[in-house]
PDB file of C-alpha atoms in Angstrom:
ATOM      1  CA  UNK A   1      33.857 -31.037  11.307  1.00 90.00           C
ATOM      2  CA  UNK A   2      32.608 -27.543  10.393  1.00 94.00           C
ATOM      3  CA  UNK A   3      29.884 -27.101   7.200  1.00 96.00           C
ATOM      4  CA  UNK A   4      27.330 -24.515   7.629  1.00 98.00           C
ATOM      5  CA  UNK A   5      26.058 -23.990   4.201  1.00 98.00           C
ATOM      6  CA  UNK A   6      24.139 -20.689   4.860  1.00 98.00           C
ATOM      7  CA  UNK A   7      21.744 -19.331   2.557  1.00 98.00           C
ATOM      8  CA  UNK A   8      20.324 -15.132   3.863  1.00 98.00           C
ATOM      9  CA  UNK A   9      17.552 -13.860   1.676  1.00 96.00           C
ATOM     10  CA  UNK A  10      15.227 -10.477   1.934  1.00 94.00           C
ATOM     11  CA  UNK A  11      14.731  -7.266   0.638  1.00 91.00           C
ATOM     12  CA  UNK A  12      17.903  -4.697  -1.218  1.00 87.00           C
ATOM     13  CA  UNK A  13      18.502  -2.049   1.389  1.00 87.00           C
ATOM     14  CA  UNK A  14      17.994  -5.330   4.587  1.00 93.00           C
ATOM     15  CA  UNK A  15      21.747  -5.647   5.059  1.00 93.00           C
ATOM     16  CA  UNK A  16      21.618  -9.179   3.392  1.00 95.00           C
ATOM     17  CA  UNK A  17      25.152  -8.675   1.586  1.00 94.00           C
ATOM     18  CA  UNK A  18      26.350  -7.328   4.072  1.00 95.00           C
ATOM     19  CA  UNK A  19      25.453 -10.379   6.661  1.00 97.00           C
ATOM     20  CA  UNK A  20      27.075 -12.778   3.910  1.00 97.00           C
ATOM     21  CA  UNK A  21      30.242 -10.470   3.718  1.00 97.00           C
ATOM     22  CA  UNK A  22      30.626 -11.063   8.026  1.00 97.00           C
ATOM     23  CA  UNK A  23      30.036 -14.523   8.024  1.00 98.00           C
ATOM     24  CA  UNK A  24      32.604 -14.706   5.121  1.00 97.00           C
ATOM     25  CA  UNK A  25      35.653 -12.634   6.816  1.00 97.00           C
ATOM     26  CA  UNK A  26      34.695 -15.226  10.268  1.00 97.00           C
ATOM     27  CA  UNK A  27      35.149 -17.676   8.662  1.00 97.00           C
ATOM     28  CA  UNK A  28      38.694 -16.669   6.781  1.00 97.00           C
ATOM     29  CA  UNK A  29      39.735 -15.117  10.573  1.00 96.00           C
ATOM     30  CA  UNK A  30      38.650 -18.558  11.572  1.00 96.00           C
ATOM     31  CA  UNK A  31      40.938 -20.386   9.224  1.00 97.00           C
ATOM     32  CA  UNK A  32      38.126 -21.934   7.547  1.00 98.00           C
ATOM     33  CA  UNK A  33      37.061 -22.603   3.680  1.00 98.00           C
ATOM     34  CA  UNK A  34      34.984 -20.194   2.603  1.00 98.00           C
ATOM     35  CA  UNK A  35      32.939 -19.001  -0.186  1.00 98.00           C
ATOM     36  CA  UNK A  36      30.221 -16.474  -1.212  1.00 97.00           C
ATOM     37  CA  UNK A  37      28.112 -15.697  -4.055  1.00 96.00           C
ATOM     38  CA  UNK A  38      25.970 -12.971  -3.784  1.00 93.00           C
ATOM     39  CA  UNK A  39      22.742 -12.360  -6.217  1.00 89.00           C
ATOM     40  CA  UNK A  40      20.762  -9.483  -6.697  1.00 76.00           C
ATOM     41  CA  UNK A  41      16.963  -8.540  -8.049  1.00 67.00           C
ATOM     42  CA  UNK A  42      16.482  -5.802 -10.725  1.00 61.00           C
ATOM     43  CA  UNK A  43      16.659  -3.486  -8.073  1.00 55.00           C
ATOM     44  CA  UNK A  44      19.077  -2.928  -5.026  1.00 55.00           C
ATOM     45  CA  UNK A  45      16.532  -1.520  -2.062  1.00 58.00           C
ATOM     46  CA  UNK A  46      13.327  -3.339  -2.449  1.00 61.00           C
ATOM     47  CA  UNK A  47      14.030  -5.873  -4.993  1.00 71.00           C
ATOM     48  CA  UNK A  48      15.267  -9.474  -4.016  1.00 79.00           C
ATOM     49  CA  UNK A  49      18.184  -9.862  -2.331  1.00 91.00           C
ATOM     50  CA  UNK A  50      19.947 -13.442  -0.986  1.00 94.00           C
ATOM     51  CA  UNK A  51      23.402 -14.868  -0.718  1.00 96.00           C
ATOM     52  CA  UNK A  52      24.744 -18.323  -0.631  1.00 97.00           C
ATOM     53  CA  UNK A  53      27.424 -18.344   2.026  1.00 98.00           C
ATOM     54  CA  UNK A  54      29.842 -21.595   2.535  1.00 98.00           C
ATOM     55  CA  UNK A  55      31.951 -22.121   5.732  1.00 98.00           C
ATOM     56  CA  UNK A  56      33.591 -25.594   6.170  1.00 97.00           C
ATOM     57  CA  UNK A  57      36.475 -27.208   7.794  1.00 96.00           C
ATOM     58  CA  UNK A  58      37.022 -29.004   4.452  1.00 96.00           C
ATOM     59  CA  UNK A  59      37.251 -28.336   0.771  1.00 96.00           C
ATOM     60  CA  UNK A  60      34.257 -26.764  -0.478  1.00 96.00           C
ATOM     61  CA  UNK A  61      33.275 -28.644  -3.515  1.00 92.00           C
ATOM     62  CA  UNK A  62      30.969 -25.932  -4.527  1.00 92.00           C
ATOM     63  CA  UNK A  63      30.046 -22.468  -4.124  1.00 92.00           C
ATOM     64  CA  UNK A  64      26.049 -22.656  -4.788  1.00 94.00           C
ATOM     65  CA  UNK A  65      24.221 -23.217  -1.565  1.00 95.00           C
ATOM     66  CA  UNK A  66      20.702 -24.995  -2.796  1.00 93.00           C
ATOM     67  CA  UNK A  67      19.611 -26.566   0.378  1.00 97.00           C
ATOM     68  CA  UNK A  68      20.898 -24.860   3.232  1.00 98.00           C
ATOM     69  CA  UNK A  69      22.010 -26.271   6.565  1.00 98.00           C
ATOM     70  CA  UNK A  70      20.811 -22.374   8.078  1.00 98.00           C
ATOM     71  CA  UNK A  71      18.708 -19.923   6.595  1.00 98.00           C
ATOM     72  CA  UNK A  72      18.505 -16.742   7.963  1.00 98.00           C
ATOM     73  CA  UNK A  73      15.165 -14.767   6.002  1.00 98.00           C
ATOM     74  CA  UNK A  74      14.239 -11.082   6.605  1.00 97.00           C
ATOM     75  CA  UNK A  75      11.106 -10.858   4.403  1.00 96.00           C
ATOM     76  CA  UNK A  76       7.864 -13.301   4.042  1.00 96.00           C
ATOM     77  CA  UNK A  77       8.788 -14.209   0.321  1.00 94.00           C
ATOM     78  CA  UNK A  78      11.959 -15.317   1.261  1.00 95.00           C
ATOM     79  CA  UNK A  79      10.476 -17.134   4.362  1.00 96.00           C
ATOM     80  CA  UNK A  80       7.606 -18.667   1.594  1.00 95.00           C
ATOM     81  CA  UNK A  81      10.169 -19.687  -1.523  1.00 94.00           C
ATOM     82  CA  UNK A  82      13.489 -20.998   0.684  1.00 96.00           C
ATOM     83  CA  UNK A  83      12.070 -22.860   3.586  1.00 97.00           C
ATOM     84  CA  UNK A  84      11.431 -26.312   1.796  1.00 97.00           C
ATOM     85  CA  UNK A  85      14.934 -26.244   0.917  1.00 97.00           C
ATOM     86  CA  UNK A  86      16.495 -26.227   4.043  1.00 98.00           C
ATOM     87  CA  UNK A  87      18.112 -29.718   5.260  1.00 98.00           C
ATOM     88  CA  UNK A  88      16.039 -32.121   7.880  1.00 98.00           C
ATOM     89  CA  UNK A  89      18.037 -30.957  11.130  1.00 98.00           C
ATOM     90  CA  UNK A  90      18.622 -27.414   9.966  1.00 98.00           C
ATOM     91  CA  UNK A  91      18.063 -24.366  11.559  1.00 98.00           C
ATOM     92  CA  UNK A  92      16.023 -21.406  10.084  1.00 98.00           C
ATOM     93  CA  UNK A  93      16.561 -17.654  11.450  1.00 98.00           C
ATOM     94  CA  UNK A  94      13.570 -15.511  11.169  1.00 97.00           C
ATOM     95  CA  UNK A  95      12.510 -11.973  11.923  1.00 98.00           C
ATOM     96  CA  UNK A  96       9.411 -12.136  13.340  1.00 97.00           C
ATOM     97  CA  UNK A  97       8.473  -8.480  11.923  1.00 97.00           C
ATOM     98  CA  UNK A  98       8.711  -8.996   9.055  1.00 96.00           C
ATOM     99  CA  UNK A  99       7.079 -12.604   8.839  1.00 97.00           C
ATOM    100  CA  UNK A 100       3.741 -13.269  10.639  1.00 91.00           C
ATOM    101  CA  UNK A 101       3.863 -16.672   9.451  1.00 89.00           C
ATOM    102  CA  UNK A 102       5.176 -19.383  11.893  1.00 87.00           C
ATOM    103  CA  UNK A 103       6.837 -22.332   9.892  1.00 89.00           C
ATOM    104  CA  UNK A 104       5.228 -25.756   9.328  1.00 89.00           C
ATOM    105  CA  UNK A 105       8.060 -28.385   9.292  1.00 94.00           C
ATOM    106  CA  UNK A 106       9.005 -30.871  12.155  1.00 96.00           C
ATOM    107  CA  UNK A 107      12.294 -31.470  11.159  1.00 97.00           C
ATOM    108  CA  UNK A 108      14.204 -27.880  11.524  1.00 98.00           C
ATOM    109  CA  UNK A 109      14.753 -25.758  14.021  1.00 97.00           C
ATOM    110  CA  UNK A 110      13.090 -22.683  13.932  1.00 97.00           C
ATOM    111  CA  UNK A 111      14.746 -19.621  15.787  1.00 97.00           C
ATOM    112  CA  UNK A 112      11.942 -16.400  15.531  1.00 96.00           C
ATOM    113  CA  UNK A 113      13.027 -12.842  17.007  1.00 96.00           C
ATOM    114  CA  UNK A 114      11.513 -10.023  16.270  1.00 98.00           C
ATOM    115  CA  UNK A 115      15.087  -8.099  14.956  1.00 98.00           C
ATOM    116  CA  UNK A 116      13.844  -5.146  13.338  1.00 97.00           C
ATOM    117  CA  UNK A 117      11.847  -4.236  16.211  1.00 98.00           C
ATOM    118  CA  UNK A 118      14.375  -4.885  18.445  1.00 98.00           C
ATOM    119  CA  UNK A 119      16.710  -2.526  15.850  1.00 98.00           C
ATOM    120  CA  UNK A 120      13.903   0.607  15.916  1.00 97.00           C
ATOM    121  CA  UNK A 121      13.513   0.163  19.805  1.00 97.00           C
ATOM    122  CA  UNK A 122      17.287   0.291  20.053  1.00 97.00           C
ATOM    123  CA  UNK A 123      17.891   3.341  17.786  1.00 96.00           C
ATOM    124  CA  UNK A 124      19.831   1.050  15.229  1.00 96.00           C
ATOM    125  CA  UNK A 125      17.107   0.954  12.534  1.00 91.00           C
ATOM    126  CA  UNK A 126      19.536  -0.365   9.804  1.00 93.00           C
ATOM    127  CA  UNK A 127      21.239  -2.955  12.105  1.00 97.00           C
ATOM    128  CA  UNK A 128      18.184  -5.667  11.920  1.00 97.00           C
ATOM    129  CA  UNK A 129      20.336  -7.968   9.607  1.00 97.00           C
ATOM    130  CA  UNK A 130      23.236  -7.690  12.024  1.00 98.00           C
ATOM    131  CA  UNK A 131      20.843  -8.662  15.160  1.00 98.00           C
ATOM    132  CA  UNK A 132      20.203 -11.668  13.054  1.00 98.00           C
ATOM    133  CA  UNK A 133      23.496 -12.488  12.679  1.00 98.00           C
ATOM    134  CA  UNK A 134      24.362 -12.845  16.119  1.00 98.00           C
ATOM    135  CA  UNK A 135      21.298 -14.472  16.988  1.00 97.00           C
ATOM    136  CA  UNK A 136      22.894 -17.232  14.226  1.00 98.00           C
ATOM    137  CA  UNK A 137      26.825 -17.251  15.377  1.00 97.00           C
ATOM    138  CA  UNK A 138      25.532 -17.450  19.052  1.00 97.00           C
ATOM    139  CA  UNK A 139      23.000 -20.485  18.336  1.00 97.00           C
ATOM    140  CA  UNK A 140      25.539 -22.401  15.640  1.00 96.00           C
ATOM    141  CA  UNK A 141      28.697 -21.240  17.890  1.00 95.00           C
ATOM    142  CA  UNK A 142      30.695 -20.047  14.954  1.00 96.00           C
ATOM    143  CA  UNK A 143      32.095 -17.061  16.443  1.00 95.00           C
ATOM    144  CA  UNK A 144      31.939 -15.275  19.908  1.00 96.00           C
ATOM    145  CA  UNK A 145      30.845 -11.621  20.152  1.00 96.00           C
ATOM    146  CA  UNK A 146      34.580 -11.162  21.387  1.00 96.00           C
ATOM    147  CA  UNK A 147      35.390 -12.534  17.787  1.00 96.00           C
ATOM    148  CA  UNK A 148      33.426 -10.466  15.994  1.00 96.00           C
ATOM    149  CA  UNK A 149      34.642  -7.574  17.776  1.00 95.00           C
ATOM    150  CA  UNK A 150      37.888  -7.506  15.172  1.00 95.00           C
ATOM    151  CA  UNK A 151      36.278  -8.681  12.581  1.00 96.00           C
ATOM    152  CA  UNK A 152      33.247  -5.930  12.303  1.00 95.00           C
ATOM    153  CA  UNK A 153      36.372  -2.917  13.079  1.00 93.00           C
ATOM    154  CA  UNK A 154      37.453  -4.665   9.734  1.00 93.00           C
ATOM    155  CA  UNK A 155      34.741  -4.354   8.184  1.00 93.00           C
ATOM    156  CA  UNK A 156      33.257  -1.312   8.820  1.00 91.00           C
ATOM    157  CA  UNK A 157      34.777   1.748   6.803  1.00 88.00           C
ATOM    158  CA  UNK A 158      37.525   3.680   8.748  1.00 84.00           C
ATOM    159  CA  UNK A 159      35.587   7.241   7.525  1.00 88.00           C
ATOM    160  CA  UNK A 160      32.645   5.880   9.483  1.00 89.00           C
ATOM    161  CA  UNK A 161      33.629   4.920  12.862  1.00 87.00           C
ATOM    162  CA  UNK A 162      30.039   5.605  14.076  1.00 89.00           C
ATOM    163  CA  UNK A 163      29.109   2.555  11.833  1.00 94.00           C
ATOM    164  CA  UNK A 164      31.431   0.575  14.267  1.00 94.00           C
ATOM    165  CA  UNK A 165      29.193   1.231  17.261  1.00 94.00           C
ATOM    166  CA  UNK A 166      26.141   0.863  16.216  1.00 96.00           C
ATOM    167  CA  UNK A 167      27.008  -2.704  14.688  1.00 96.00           C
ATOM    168  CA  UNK A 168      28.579  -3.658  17.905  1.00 96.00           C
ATOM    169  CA  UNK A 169      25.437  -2.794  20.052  1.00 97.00           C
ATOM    170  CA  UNK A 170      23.426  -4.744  17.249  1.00 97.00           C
ATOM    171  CA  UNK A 171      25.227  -7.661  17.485  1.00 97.00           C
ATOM    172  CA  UNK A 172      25.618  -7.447  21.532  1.00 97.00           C
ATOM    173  CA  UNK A 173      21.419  -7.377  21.442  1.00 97.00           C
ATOM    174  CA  UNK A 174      21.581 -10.765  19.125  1.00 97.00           C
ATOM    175  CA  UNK A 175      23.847 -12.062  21.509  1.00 97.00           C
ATOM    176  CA  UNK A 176      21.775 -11.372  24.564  1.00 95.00           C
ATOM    177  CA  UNK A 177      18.910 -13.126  23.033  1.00 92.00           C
TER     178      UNK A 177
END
């Protein structure tokens, strides 16, 4: 059975809607339930970002995702107010730039990179929040980077086909780690 109840919080401007938008289209290419609910702070860059991001194999009873089977965090207060709630035996995604902390609980597994360095060093300074994301569909085994492949063209806006590349070589990094 597939349920990955995934919960991605940071900053507006980190990519976070974006990462629950991929996950999303997987898991419709995948033939899977799905659902999303995105929420916003009073800003878009630099205020709170997060969204709640259901996959399953069965019905999804509800939308909300309160404790998470995966968190994937791009900022220290997202790291500080979501990682009680993930479930014992979860799995927690962090970037290690961003978050100096190290987590504290026994019962999750905790996967640290450091993504937007990784993203500068690269020359994909935007694409941290897609590193992530393949970092997460590697280590869960949602989706190959072959199966992304299609889905990201999808995604990305015919009038930038640049956008295409650069998301690709992001995601081939996350996959590599």
């Amino acid at each position: 059975m597939i349920n990955h109840q995934i919960l991605i919080a940071g900053f507006g401007g980190q990519g976070i809607q974006f990462a629950g938008k991929l996950f999303t289209y997987i898991g419709m290419h995948k033939n899977l339930e799905v659902s999303l609910i995105p929420s916003y702070g009073p800003e878009m860059r630099g205020g709170t970002s997060n969204c709640g991001v259901n996959i399953s194999s069965m019905p999804i009873a509800s939308p909300l995702v309160i404790n998470p089977t995966e968190l994937i965090v791009m900022n220290l207060p997202s790291f500080e107010k979501f990682e009680k709630a993930v479930v014992p035996n979860g799995k927690l995604f962090l970037d290690s730039t961003m978050i100096s902390r190290t987590g504290t609980r026994q019962d999750i597994t905790y996967y640290s990179v450091p993504a937007t360095k990784l993203a500068d060093e690269n020359n994909i300074k935007r694409f941290a929040n897609v590193i992530m994301c393949a970092l997460f569909l590697k280590k869960t085994g949602l989706c190959s980077l072959d199966e992304a492949e299609p889905i990201i063209k999808e995604l990305v806006p015919a009038s930038k086909p640049e956008l295409f590349d650069l998301n690709m070589k992001a995601l081939s990094i996350g996959f590599e780690l």
